[in-house]
Amino acid sequence: MILPAEFDELADRFLANDVAAGDLQLLENLLTSEADLRRRFVERVRFETHLYKVASLAPACIQFQTEGVQERRWLRRKRLPRWLLGAAALLLLAPMAIYFGRREKHSQKNSESRELWTYQAGAPVYSQTAIADLRGNGELDCLVGMENGRVLAFSSVTQLPLWSYETRGKIEARPAVVDLQGDGILDCVVGSENGKLYALSGDDGHVLWTFDTQSAVCSEVGLADFDQDAGIDILVGTDRGEPFALSGKDGRVLWTSKPRGPIQSTPILADLNGDHVMDCVECSGDHTVFALSGRDGHLLWTFEAPNAIRVGSQLADLDMDGVQDCITGCEDHFVYALSGKDGHRIWKFEASAPILSPPAIGELNKKGEMDCVIGCADGHIYALSGKDGSKIWETEFALDERGKLGVQIANVVLKGNPQCVVSMANSICVLSGKDGQKLWEYQAPNKLAFLSALADTDGDGLAEIVMAGSNGSFSAISGRTEREP
């Protein structure tokens, strides 16, 4: 009996054309005889990309509709001659190769050829986009907050609206997506400048519950099980500086903590004190980074910076002690790495200008260590070693009118070393995570509010880039510079 992990490794080697003849026969026999493994393989394979490879195996795949849910089923059939399968594959792939070759040649001349789809929301966008399968049909949907107070859900496949809800207050933070009711339906939690937090059904946008924070909510919420009831709870910070932990089921208060400076960044969550409950790290407008116990909200530690910290932070185990540490940027030009255990400084790095964008965390060089990429107000971008803060590489962009660069890390071009996706006022640029070399740049047709989200919307294993324009337009672009064979 083959173990699931061994089967997954075998399937991955097959898709990478790195499987021996004996293993290929083993894979074919397993798919022919084991229904569970066939289903596992279906979920692992992206048939739009690997159809011609899968055609060389005995089973065949079809897609059909059952009760409104897209399912994939395997049907057995008699094995066709290899030469006939090969000829069919060539007939299938030849037009695709010509098409994609022409498309890529054109994309090198005109960056707009990267565009996959567009959507017009009808009002300026202030929040980043959440991307999730709200309807449970295997298709990704987009969820966003608007300047006019509207929460909008639309399909990334059809670009048709699904539902909307009016909060009557500007929304600046990305909606959080989570199953609050335990019914298998992803719901939405979002805060508004009208001083309320809303829990909405992801199915149709109806209100599940609301909570009055009595102060504007300008940050994304955190999600964790604080009361250990096997449900997801909510952590929200307010402009008054007061954090609230709320039950995800009904919005009742689990605990609150002493108000500090305004909280305008997303809380980050990890078990910092070893009690098996997720704790939270927040950045506030009074120059402090502080950690609170997720169990009851008591203060674990604080770190006071010389200047304002408005950009939020990220977590990674930098000193390899088994506890997640904190990386944040400050307006005093420094990047700080703080111990998750007690908040002491592990290292700091002096940048060339104030840091006004959140750091991005990722493994840039495949060394098993998490690194940090951060943008500065003068257009510099630094990649730093998470271990000691030493500079890995540096690059510079012309300063945009906002005075800040947004950076995210993902595989958007090719699989392997991750890439850095940099957003500016009028363009998106992708850099190699290994050395900072520019891979491509896209000039947006409209001024960008920000890079909105990275998500694999077409199932090819690479993230597409979803951008939000300041005029309320959305567009998704492909990050590929070449097509994989």
Short mmCIF file of C-alpha atoms in Angstrom, two decimals:
data_model
loop_
_atom_site.label_atom_id
_atom_site.label_comp_id
_atom_site.label_asym_id
_atom_site.label_seq_id
_atom_site.Cartn_x
_atom_site.Cartn_y
_atom_site.Cartn_z
CA MET A 1 0.00 0.00 0.00
CA ILE A 2 1.52 3.32 -1.06
CA LEU A 3 1.45 6.20 1.42
CA PRO A 4 -0.33 9.44 0.35
CA ALA A 5 2.91 11.44 0.59
CA GLU A 6 4.71 8.88 -1.59
CA PHE A 7 1.87 9.00 -4.12
CA ASP A 8 1.97 12.81 -4.21
CA GLU A 9 5.73 12.72 -4.83
CA LEU A 10 5.24 10.21 -7.66
CA ALA A 11 2.51 12.37 -9.23
CA ASP A 12 4.69 15.48 -9.01
CA ARG A 13 7.60 13.67 -10.69
CA PHE A 14 5.26 12.57 -13.47
CA LEU A 15 4.06 16.14 -14.09
CA ALA A 16 7.68 17.34 -14.09
CA ASN A 17 8.67 14.70 -16.70
CA ASP A 18 11.02 13.13 -14.15
CA VAL A 19 9.56 9.65 -13.71
CA ALA A 20 11.21 6.34 -14.62
CA ALA A 21 9.45 3.76 -16.78
CA GLY A 22 8.82 1.46 -13.81
CA ASP A 23 7.33 4.27 -11.73
CA LEU A 24 5.18 5.32 -14.67
CA GLN A 25 3.72 1.81 -14.84
CA LEU A 26 3.15 1.89 -11.06
CA LEU A 27 1.32 5.22 -11.33
CA GLU A 28 -0.83 3.89 -14.17
CA ASN A 29 -1.73 0.76 -12.19
CA LEU A 30 -2.59 2.79 -9.07
CA LEU A 31 -4.85 5.17 -10.99
CA THR A 32 -6.58 2.25 -12.69
CA SER A 33 -7.26 0.29 -9.50
CA GLU A 34 -7.55 2.81 -6.64
CA ALA A 35 -10.56 5.18 -6.68
CA ASP A 36 -9.26 7.27 -3.76
CA LEU A 37 -5.93 7.82 -5.48
CA ARG A 38 -7.69 8.78 -8.71
CA ARG A 39 -9.62 11.47 -6.83
CA ARG A 40 -6.40 12.64 -5.13
CA PHE A 41 -4.65 12.83 -8.49
CA VAL A 42 -7.53 14.81 -10.03
CA GLU A 43 -7.24 17.43 -7.29
CA ARG A 44 -3.46 17.62 -7.78
CA VAL A 45 -3.42 18.01 -11.57
CA ARG A 46 -4.32 21.19 -13.41
CA PHE A 47 -5.84 19.70 -16.55
CA GLU A 48 -5.74 22.93 -18.55
CA THR A 49 -1.94 22.77 -18.34
CA HIS A 50 -1.23 19.03 -18.17
CA LEU A 51 -4.01 17.52 -20.32
CA TYR A 52 -1.64 16.14 -22.92
CA LYS A 53 0.42 14.44 -20.18
CA VAL A 54 -2.59 12.88 -18.49
CA ALA A 55 -3.77 11.55 -21.87
CA SER A 56 -0.89 9.07 -21.77
CA LEU A 57 -2.40 7.29 -18.74
CA ALA A 58 -5.17 4.70 -18.82
CA PRO A 59 -7.98 6.60 -17.03
CA ALA A 60 -9.74 9.54 -18.68
CA CYS A 61 -11.11 12.68 -16.99
CA ILE A 62 -14.33 14.51 -17.71
CA GLN A 63 -16.01 17.46 -16.00
CA PHE A 64 -19.73 17.73 -15.38
CA GLN A 65 -22.26 19.61 -13.25
CA THR A 66 -23.91 17.90 -10.26
CA GLU A 67 -26.30 19.92 -8.06
CA GLY A 68 -24.59 23.14 -9.12
CA VAL A 69 -21.14 22.02 -7.92
CA GLN A 70 -18.31 21.40 -10.37
CA GLU A 71 -16.90 17.91 -9.80
CA ARG A 72 -14.21 15.86 -11.50
CA ARG A 73 -14.77 12.13 -12.01
CA TRP A 74 -12.60 9.38 -13.49
CA LEU A 75 -14.09 6.93 -16.02
CA ARG A 76 -12.35 3.75 -16.98
CA ARG A 77 -11.99 2.93 -20.64
CA LYS A 78 -10.05 0.54 -22.78
CA ARG A 79 -6.50 1.66 -23.34
CA LEU A 80 -5.99 3.29 -26.72
CA PRO A 81 -2.86 2.64 -28.77
CA ARG A 82 0.08 4.85 -27.72
CA TRP A 83 0.59 6.10 -31.26
CA LEU A 84 -3.02 7.28 -31.41
CA LEU A 85 -2.70 9.13 -28.09
CA GLY A 86 0.51 10.74 -29.27
CA ALA A 87 -1.07 11.89 -32.51
CA ALA A 88 -4.05 13.31 -30.63
CA ALA A 89 -1.75 15.17 -28.26
CA LEU A 90 0.18 16.68 -31.17
CA LEU A 91 -3.05 17.79 -32.86
CA LEU A 92 -4.16 19.37 -29.58
CA LEU A 93 -0.89 21.08 -28.75
CA ALA A 94 0.18 22.40 -32.15
CA PRO A 95 -2.43 25.20 -32.34
CA MET A 96 -1.85 26.02 -28.67
CA ALA A 97 1.90 26.32 -29.19
CA ILE A 98 1.38 28.65 -32.15
CA TYR A 99 -1.15 30.74 -30.22
CA PHE A 100 0.89 31.07 -27.06
CA GLY A 101 4.07 31.70 -29.01
CA ARG A 102 2.42 34.59 -30.83
CA ARG A 103 0.87 35.86 -27.63
CA GLU A 104 4.19 35.88 -25.77
CA LYS A 105 5.98 37.57 -28.64
CA HIS A 106 3.32 40.26 -28.57
CA SER A 107 3.54 40.60 -24.77
CA GLN A 108 7.20 41.51 -25.03
CA LYS A 109 6.21 44.47 -27.21
CA ASN A 110 3.05 45.47 -25.37
CA SER A 111 2.67 44.79 -21.65
CA GLU A 112 -1.14 45.15 -21.90
CA SER A 113 -1.25 41.67 -23.49
CA ARG A 114 -0.79 40.31 -19.95
CA GLU A 115 -4.32 41.37 -19.03
CA LEU A 116 -6.62 38.45 -18.24
CA TRP A 117 -9.80 40.23 -17.21
CA THR A 118 -11.20 43.54 -15.98
CA TYR A 119 -14.09 44.54 -13.75
CA GLN A 120 -15.56 47.96 -13.03
CA ALA A 121 -16.82 48.37 -9.45
CA GLY A 122 -18.22 51.86 -9.98
CA ALA A 123 -16.59 53.60 -6.99
CA PRO A 124 -13.05 54.25 -5.70
CA VAL A 125 -11.41 51.32 -3.93
CA TYR A 126 -9.66 51.73 -0.58
CA SER A 127 -9.22 48.13 0.54
CA GLN A 128 -7.21 45.24 -0.78
CA THR A 129 -9.10 42.34 -2.32
CA ALA A 130 -9.82 39.03 -0.62
CA ILE A 131 -9.95 36.08 -3.02
CA ALA A 132 -11.74 32.86 -2.03
CA ASP A 133 -14.27 30.29 -3.22
CA LEU A 134 -17.37 31.86 -1.67
CA ARG A 135 -19.88 29.64 -3.47
CA GLY A 136 -18.12 26.30 -3.01
CA ASN A 137 -18.09 25.59 -6.75
CA GLY A 138 -14.34 25.44 -7.24
CA GLU A 139 -14.15 28.96 -8.71
CA LEU A 140 -12.43 31.87 -6.99
CA ASP A 141 -14.40 35.00 -6.20
CA CYS A 142 -13.26 38.51 -5.25
CA LEU A 143 -14.40 40.40 -2.17
CA VAL A 144 -13.55 44.08 -1.70
CA GLY A 145 -14.52 47.16 0.34
CA MET A 146 -15.26 50.50 -1.32
CA GLU A 147 -14.91 54.17 -0.47
CA ASN A 148 -18.70 54.50 -0.53
CA GLY A 149 -19.05 51.88 2.23
CA ARG A 150 -20.12 49.03 -0.01
CA VAL A 151 -18.81 45.48 0.37
CA LEU A 152 -18.81 43.91 -3.08
CA ALA A 153 -18.42 40.26 -4.13
CA PHE A 154 -17.89 39.31 -7.78
CA SER A 155 -16.72 36.27 -9.72
CA SER A 156 -13.12 36.24 -10.97
CA VAL A 157 -14.21 33.79 -13.69
CA THR A 158 -17.26 35.52 -15.18
CA GLN A 159 -16.64 39.03 -13.78
CA LEU A 160 -20.30 39.18 -12.76
CA PRO A 161 -21.43 40.64 -9.41
CA LEU A 162 -22.55 38.13 -6.77
CA TRP A 163 -23.82 40.39 -4.00
CA SER A 164 -23.14 43.66 -2.20
CA TYR A 165 -23.83 45.17 1.22
CA GLU A 166 -23.91 48.83 2.30
CA THR A 167 -22.13 49.67 5.58
CA ARG A 168 -22.58 53.49 5.28
CA GLY A 169 -18.94 54.10 6.16
CA LYS A 170 -15.70 54.05 4.14
CA ILE A 171 -13.93 50.68 4.12
CA GLU A 172 -10.13 50.82 4.13
CA ALA A 173 -9.17 47.26 5.12
CA ARG A 174 -9.38 44.00 3.20
CA PRO A 175 -12.35 41.83 4.20
CA ALA A 176 -11.40 38.64 6.05
CA VAL A 177 -12.85 35.37 4.74
CA VAL A 178 -13.67 32.56 7.19
CA ASP A 179 -16.38 29.99 7.94
CA LEU A 180 -17.97 31.53 11.04
CA GLN A 181 -21.01 29.26 11.33
CA GLY A 182 -19.33 25.90 10.73
CA ASP A 183 -21.65 25.22 7.79
CA GLY A 184 -18.94 24.94 5.14
CA ILE A 185 -19.77 28.37 3.68
CA LEU A 186 -17.05 31.00 3.77
CA ASP A 187 -18.25 34.23 5.37
CA CYS A 188 -16.88 37.76 5.43
CA VAL A 189 -15.78 39.98 8.33
CA VAL A 190 -15.06 43.63 7.58
CA GLY A 191 -14.77 46.87 9.53
CA SER A 192 -15.97 50.31 8.55
CA GLU A 193 -15.14 53.90 9.42
CA ASN A 194 -18.65 54.18 10.87
CA GLY A 195 -17.37 52.36 13.98
CA LYS A 196 -18.89 48.96 13.29
CA LEU A 197 -17.66 45.49 12.47
CA TYR A 198 -19.82 43.39 10.14
CA ALA A 199 -20.02 39.62 9.76
CA LEU A 200 -21.68 38.81 6.44
CA SER A 201 -22.64 35.53 4.81
CA GLY A 202 -20.33 34.78 1.90
CA ASP A 203 -23.22 33.10 0.12
CA ASP A 204 -25.47 36.14 -0.34
CA GLY A 205 -24.11 38.96 1.87
CA HIS A 206 -26.83 38.91 4.54
CA VAL A 207 -25.80 40.07 8.03
CA LEU A 208 -24.82 37.39 10.52
CA TRP A 209 -23.98 39.85 13.30
CA THR A 210 -22.54 43.31 13.91
CA PHE A 211 -20.39 44.76 16.69
CA ASP A 212 -20.16 48.43 17.65
CA THR A 213 -16.48 49.33 18.18
CA GLN A 214 -17.37 52.99 18.87
CA SER A 215 -14.37 54.00 16.77
CA ALA A 216 -13.32 53.69 13.14
CA VAL A 217 -11.95 50.32 12.02
CA CYS A 218 -9.17 50.90 9.50
CA SER A 219 -7.32 47.59 9.76
CA GLU A 220 -7.95 44.03 8.68
CA VAL A 221 -9.09 41.67 11.42
CA GLY A 222 -7.16 38.68 12.77
CA LEU A 223 -8.61 35.17 12.89
CA ALA A 224 -7.92 32.52 15.57
CA ASP A 225 -9.68 30.30 18.10
CA PHE A 226 -9.16 32.34 21.28
CA ASP A 227 -11.72 30.61 23.53
CA GLN A 228 -10.84 27.06 22.39
CA ASP A 229 -14.38 26.17 21.32
CA ALA A 230 -13.26 24.82 17.92
CA GLY A 231 -14.65 27.91 16.19
CA ILE A 232 -12.83 30.84 14.62
CA ASP A 233 -12.87 34.10 16.58
CA ILE A 234 -12.13 37.67 15.54
CA LEU A 235 -9.50 40.18 16.68
CA VAL A 236 -10.11 43.77 15.64
CA GLY A 237 -8.18 46.95 16.39
CA THR A 238 -9.71 50.42 16.34
CA ASP A 239 -8.64 53.96 15.61
CA ARG A 240 -9.02 54.63 19.34
CA GLY A 241 -6.34 52.01 20.01
CA GLU A 242 -8.55 49.43 21.71
CA PRO A 243 -8.29 45.79 20.56
CA PHE A 244 -11.33 43.52 20.89
CA ALA A 245 -11.46 39.72 20.72
CA LEU A 246 -14.92 38.61 19.59
CA SER A 247 -16.63 35.26 19.20
CA GLY A 248 -16.90 34.41 15.53
CA LYS A 249 -20.26 32.72 16.11
CA ASP A 250 -22.20 35.70 17.47
CA GLY A 251 -19.85 38.67 17.93
CA ARG A 252 -19.89 38.71 21.75
CA VAL A 253 -16.81 40.13 23.47
CA LEU A 254 -14.30 37.54 24.72
CA TRP A 255 -11.82 40.12 26.01
CA THR A 256 -10.49 43.59 25.40
CA SER A 257 -7.26 45.34 26.31
CA LYS A 258 -6.03 48.75 27.39
CA PRO A 259 -6.28 51.37 24.63
CA ARG A 260 -2.99 52.51 23.10
CA GLY A 261 -2.30 54.55 20.00
CA PRO A 262 -4.46 54.15 16.86
CA ILE A 263 -4.29 50.66 15.35
CA GLN A 264 -4.27 50.86 11.57
CA SER A 265 -2.35 47.71 10.64
CA THR A 266 -3.36 44.06 10.48
CA PRO A 267 -2.71 42.03 13.66
CA ILE A 268 -0.41 39.04 13.23
CA LEU A 269 -1.05 35.85 15.17
CA ALA A 270 1.16 33.10 16.61
CA ASP A 271 1.51 31.12 19.83
CA LEU A 272 4.23 33.19 21.51
CA ASN A 273 4.03 31.87 25.09
CA GLY A 274 3.50 28.16 24.45
CA ASP A 275 -0.03 27.87 25.88
CA HIS A 276 -1.46 26.49 22.60
CA VAL A 277 -3.58 29.60 22.03
CA MET A 278 -2.73 32.06 19.28
CA ASP A 279 -1.41 35.37 20.61
CA CYS A 280 -1.34 38.64 18.67
CA VAL A 281 1.20 41.29 17.77
CA GLU A 282 -0.07 44.78 16.98
CA CYS A 283 1.55 48.05 15.88
CA SER A 284 0.10 51.27 17.22
CA GLY A 285 0.36 54.99 16.56
CA ASP A 286 2.12 55.62 19.88
CA HIS A 287 5.42 54.23 18.48
CA THR A 288 4.98 50.79 20.04
CA VAL A 289 4.80 47.19 18.93
CA PHE A 290 3.00 45.10 21.56
CA ALA A 291 2.03 41.45 22.04
CA LEU A 292 -1.15 40.32 23.78
CA SER A 293 -2.16 36.91 25.09
CA GLY A 294 -4.85 35.39 22.90
CA ARG A 295 -6.34 33.63 25.92
CA ASP A 296 -7.30 36.73 27.94
CA GLY A 297 -5.69 39.80 26.33
CA HIS A 298 -3.04 40.50 28.98
CA LEU A 299 0.15 42.20 27.83
CA LEU A 300 3.06 39.87 26.99
CA TRP A 301 5.63 42.48 25.92
CA THR A 302 6.12 45.85 24.25
CA PHE A 303 8.78 47.41 22.07
CA GLU A 304 9.02 51.19 21.82
CA ALA A 305 10.44 52.67 18.62
CA PRO A 306 11.81 56.21 18.22
CA ASN A 307 9.19 57.07 15.63
CA ALA A 308 5.78 56.02 14.33
CA ILE A 309 5.16 52.46 13.14
CA ARG A 310 2.19 52.51 10.82
CA VAL A 311 2.89 49.70 8.38
CA GLY A 312 2.27 46.56 10.39
CA SER A 313 4.60 43.62 10.80
CA GLN A 314 5.20 40.04 9.72
CA LEU A 315 6.16 36.86 11.57
CA ALA A 316 8.95 34.35 10.96
CA ASP A 317 11.15 32.24 13.23
CA LEU A 318 14.35 34.20 12.70
CA ASP A 319 16.48 32.87 15.55
CA MET A 320 15.29 29.24 15.09
CA ASP A 321 14.04 28.90 18.70
CA GLY A 322 10.64 27.51 17.68
CA VAL A 323 8.81 30.80 18.36
CA GLN A 324 7.70 33.17 15.62
CA ASP A 325 9.52 36.52 15.65
CA CYS A 326 8.37 39.90 14.40
CA ILE A 327 9.75 42.09 11.58
CA THR A 328 8.49 45.64 11.17
CA GLY A 329 9.53 48.92 9.57
CA CYS A 330 9.56 52.34 11.17
CA GLU A 331 9.49 55.95 10.02
CA ASP A 332 12.93 56.39 11.64
CA HIS A 333 14.39 54.55 8.56
CA PHE A 334 15.04 51.30 10.49
CA VAL A 335 13.79 47.75 10.03
CA TYR A 336 13.48 45.97 13.38
CA ALA A 337 13.49 42.24 14.05
CA LEU A 338 12.01 41.45 17.48
CA SER A 339 11.92 38.23 19.48
CA GLY A 340 8.45 36.75 19.69
CA LYS A 341 9.19 35.50 23.22
CA ASP A 342 9.90 38.82 24.94
CA GLY A 343 10.13 41.57 22.31
CA HIS A 344 13.88 42.16 22.58
CA ARG A 345 15.60 43.34 19.40
CA ILE A 346 17.33 40.58 17.43
CA TRP A 347 18.72 42.92 14.77
CA LYS A 348 18.02 46.18 13.03
CA PHE A 349 18.83 47.52 9.56
CA GLU A 350 19.09 51.16 8.56
CA ALA A 351 17.40 51.96 5.27
CA SER A 352 17.76 55.12 3.20
CA ALA A 353 14.33 56.61 3.99
CA PRO A 354 11.21 56.12 6.13
CA ILE A 355 9.51 52.75 5.72
CA LEU A 356 5.88 53.21 4.84
CA SER A 357 4.94 49.76 3.52
CA PRO A 358 4.60 46.44 5.33
CA PRO A 359 7.48 43.97 4.98
CA ALA A 360 7.12 40.83 2.87
CA ILE A 361 8.49 37.52 4.17
CA GLY A 362 9.68 34.59 2.07
CA GLU A 363 12.46 32.11 1.43
CA LEU A 364 14.41 33.90 -1.30
CA ASN A 365 17.40 31.61 -1.75
CA LYS A 366 16.19 28.08 -0.87
CA LYS A 367 18.39 27.90 2.21
CA GLY A 368 15.60 26.99 4.60
CA GLU A 369 15.66 30.48 6.14
CA MET A 370 13.00 33.17 5.88
CA ASP A 371 14.11 36.51 4.47
CA CYS A 372 12.54 39.96 4.35
CA VAL A 373 11.85 42.42 1.51
CA ILE A 374 10.81 45.98 2.31
CA GLY A 375 10.21 49.21 0.37
CA CYS A 376 11.18 52.74 1.38
CA ALA A 377 9.74 56.19 0.72
CA ASP A 378 12.64 57.14 -1.59
CA GLY A 379 12.09 54.22 -3.99
CA HIS A 380 14.67 51.82 -2.58
CA ILE A 381 13.79 48.16 -2.05
CA TYR A 382 15.92 46.00 0.23
CA ALA A 383 16.08 42.23 0.56
CA LEU A 384 17.42 41.32 4.00
CA SER A 385 18.52 38.09 5.58
CA GLY A 386 16.03 37.09 8.25
CA LYS A 387 18.85 35.54 10.25
CA ASP A 388 20.95 38.66 10.87
CA GLY A 389 19.49 41.54 8.83
CA SER A 390 22.37 41.66 6.38
CA LYS A 391 21.55 42.98 2.92
CA ILE A 392 21.03 40.34 0.22
CA TRP A 393 20.34 42.80 -2.59
CA GLU A 394 19.06 46.32 -3.19
CA THR A 395 17.33 47.99 -6.10
CA GLU A 396 15.82 51.42 -6.71
CA PHE A 397 12.77 52.77 -8.51
CA ALA A 398 11.85 56.30 -9.48
CA LEU A 399 9.90 57.76 -6.57
CA ASP A 400 6.18 57.64 -7.24
CA GLU A 401 3.74 60.28 -6.09
CA ARG A 402 2.61 58.27 -3.06
CA GLY A 403 6.16 57.99 -1.71
CA LYS A 404 5.87 54.28 -0.97
CA LEU A 405 6.33 50.93 -2.63
CA GLY A 406 4.17 47.91 -1.88
CA VAL A 407 5.96 44.55 -2.00
CA GLN A 408 4.61 41.01 -1.96
CA ILE A 409 6.36 37.67 -2.49
CA ALA A 410 4.94 34.84 -4.61
CA ASN A 411 5.61 32.58 -7.60
CA VAL A 412 4.11 34.63 -10.44
CA VAL A 413 6.58 34.04 -13.29
CA LEU A 414 7.88 30.49 -12.99
CA LYS A 415 7.98 27.96 -10.18
CA GLY A 416 11.16 27.78 -8.11
CA ASN A 417 12.69 30.76 -6.38
CA PRO A 418 9.87 33.18 -5.49
CA GLN A 419 9.57 36.59 -7.06
CA CYS A 420 8.95 40.03 -5.54
CA VAL A 421 5.93 41.88 -6.89
CA VAL A 422 6.34 45.64 -6.50
CA SER A 423 3.41 48.03 -6.85
CA MET A 424 3.75 51.74 -7.61
CA ALA A 425 1.27 54.46 -8.51
CA ASN A 426 1.18 53.61 -12.21
CA SER A 427 2.90 50.28 -12.66
CA ILE A 428 3.63 46.78 -11.40
CA CYS A 429 7.15 45.36 -11.53
CA VAL A 430 8.30 41.79 -10.85
CA LEU A 431 11.82 41.19 -9.51
CA SER A 432 13.78 38.00 -9.06
CA GLY A 433 13.74 37.10 -5.37
CA LYS A 434 17.23 35.70 -5.69
CA ASP A 435 19.08 38.83 -6.87
CA GLY A 436 16.53 41.63 -7.41
CA GLN A 437 16.88 41.59 -11.18
CA LYS A 438 13.88 43.09 -12.98
CA LEU A 439 11.94 40.40 -14.84
CA TRP A 440 9.22 42.59 -16.31
CA GLU A 441 7.22 45.76 -15.72
CA TYR A 442 3.58 46.48 -16.50
CA GLN A 443 2.28 50.02 -17.09
CA ALA A 444 -1.26 50.16 -15.76
CA PRO A 445 -3.87 51.89 -17.95
CA ASN A 446 -5.30 53.61 -14.84
CA LYS A 447 -3.68 54.95 -11.71
CA LEU A 448 -3.37 52.17 -9.16
CA ALA A 449 -4.78 52.40 -5.68
CA PHE A 450 -2.44 49.51 -4.84
CA LEU A 451 -1.58 45.95 -5.77
CA SER A 452 -4.73 44.29 -4.53
CA ALA A 453 -4.04 40.55 -4.31
CA LEU A 454 -1.97 37.63 -5.56
CA ALA A 455 -3.88 34.41 -6.22
CA ASP A 456 -3.85 31.46 -8.60
CA THR A 457 -7.16 32.18 -10.33
CA ASP A 458 -6.66 29.86 -13.33
CA GLY A 459 -5.21 26.79 -11.58
CA ASP A 460 -1.80 26.76 -13.28
CA GLY A 461 0.19 26.77 -10.05
CA LEU A 462 1.31 30.40 -10.47
CA ALA A 463 -0.23 33.47 -8.87
CA GLU A 464 -1.99 36.04 -11.00
CA ILE A 465 -1.81 39.71 -10.01
CA VAL A 466 -5.09 41.44 -9.21
CA MET A 467 -4.84 45.23 -9.27
CA ALA A 468 -7.26 47.85 -7.99
CA GLY A 469 -7.41 51.19 -9.78
CA SER A 470 -8.18 54.42 -8.00
CA ASN A 471 -11.20 54.83 -10.32
CA GLY A 472 -12.81 51.62 -9.08
CA SER A 473 -11.54 49.33 -11.83
CA PHE A 474 -10.08 45.87 -11.20
CA SER A 475 -7.88 43.89 -13.53
CA ALA A 476 -5.95 40.64 -13.37
CA ILE A 477 -2.70 40.15 -15.23
CA SER A 478 -0.55 37.11 -15.83
CA GLY A 479 2.95 37.10 -14.39
CA ARG A 480 4.42 34.63 -16.84
CA THR A 481 7.30 35.62 -19.09
CA GLU A 482 7.19 32.33 -20.93
CA ARG A 483 4.91 29.34 -21.23
CA GLU A 484 5.99 26.10 -19.66
CA PRO A 485 6.05 23.12 -22.03
#
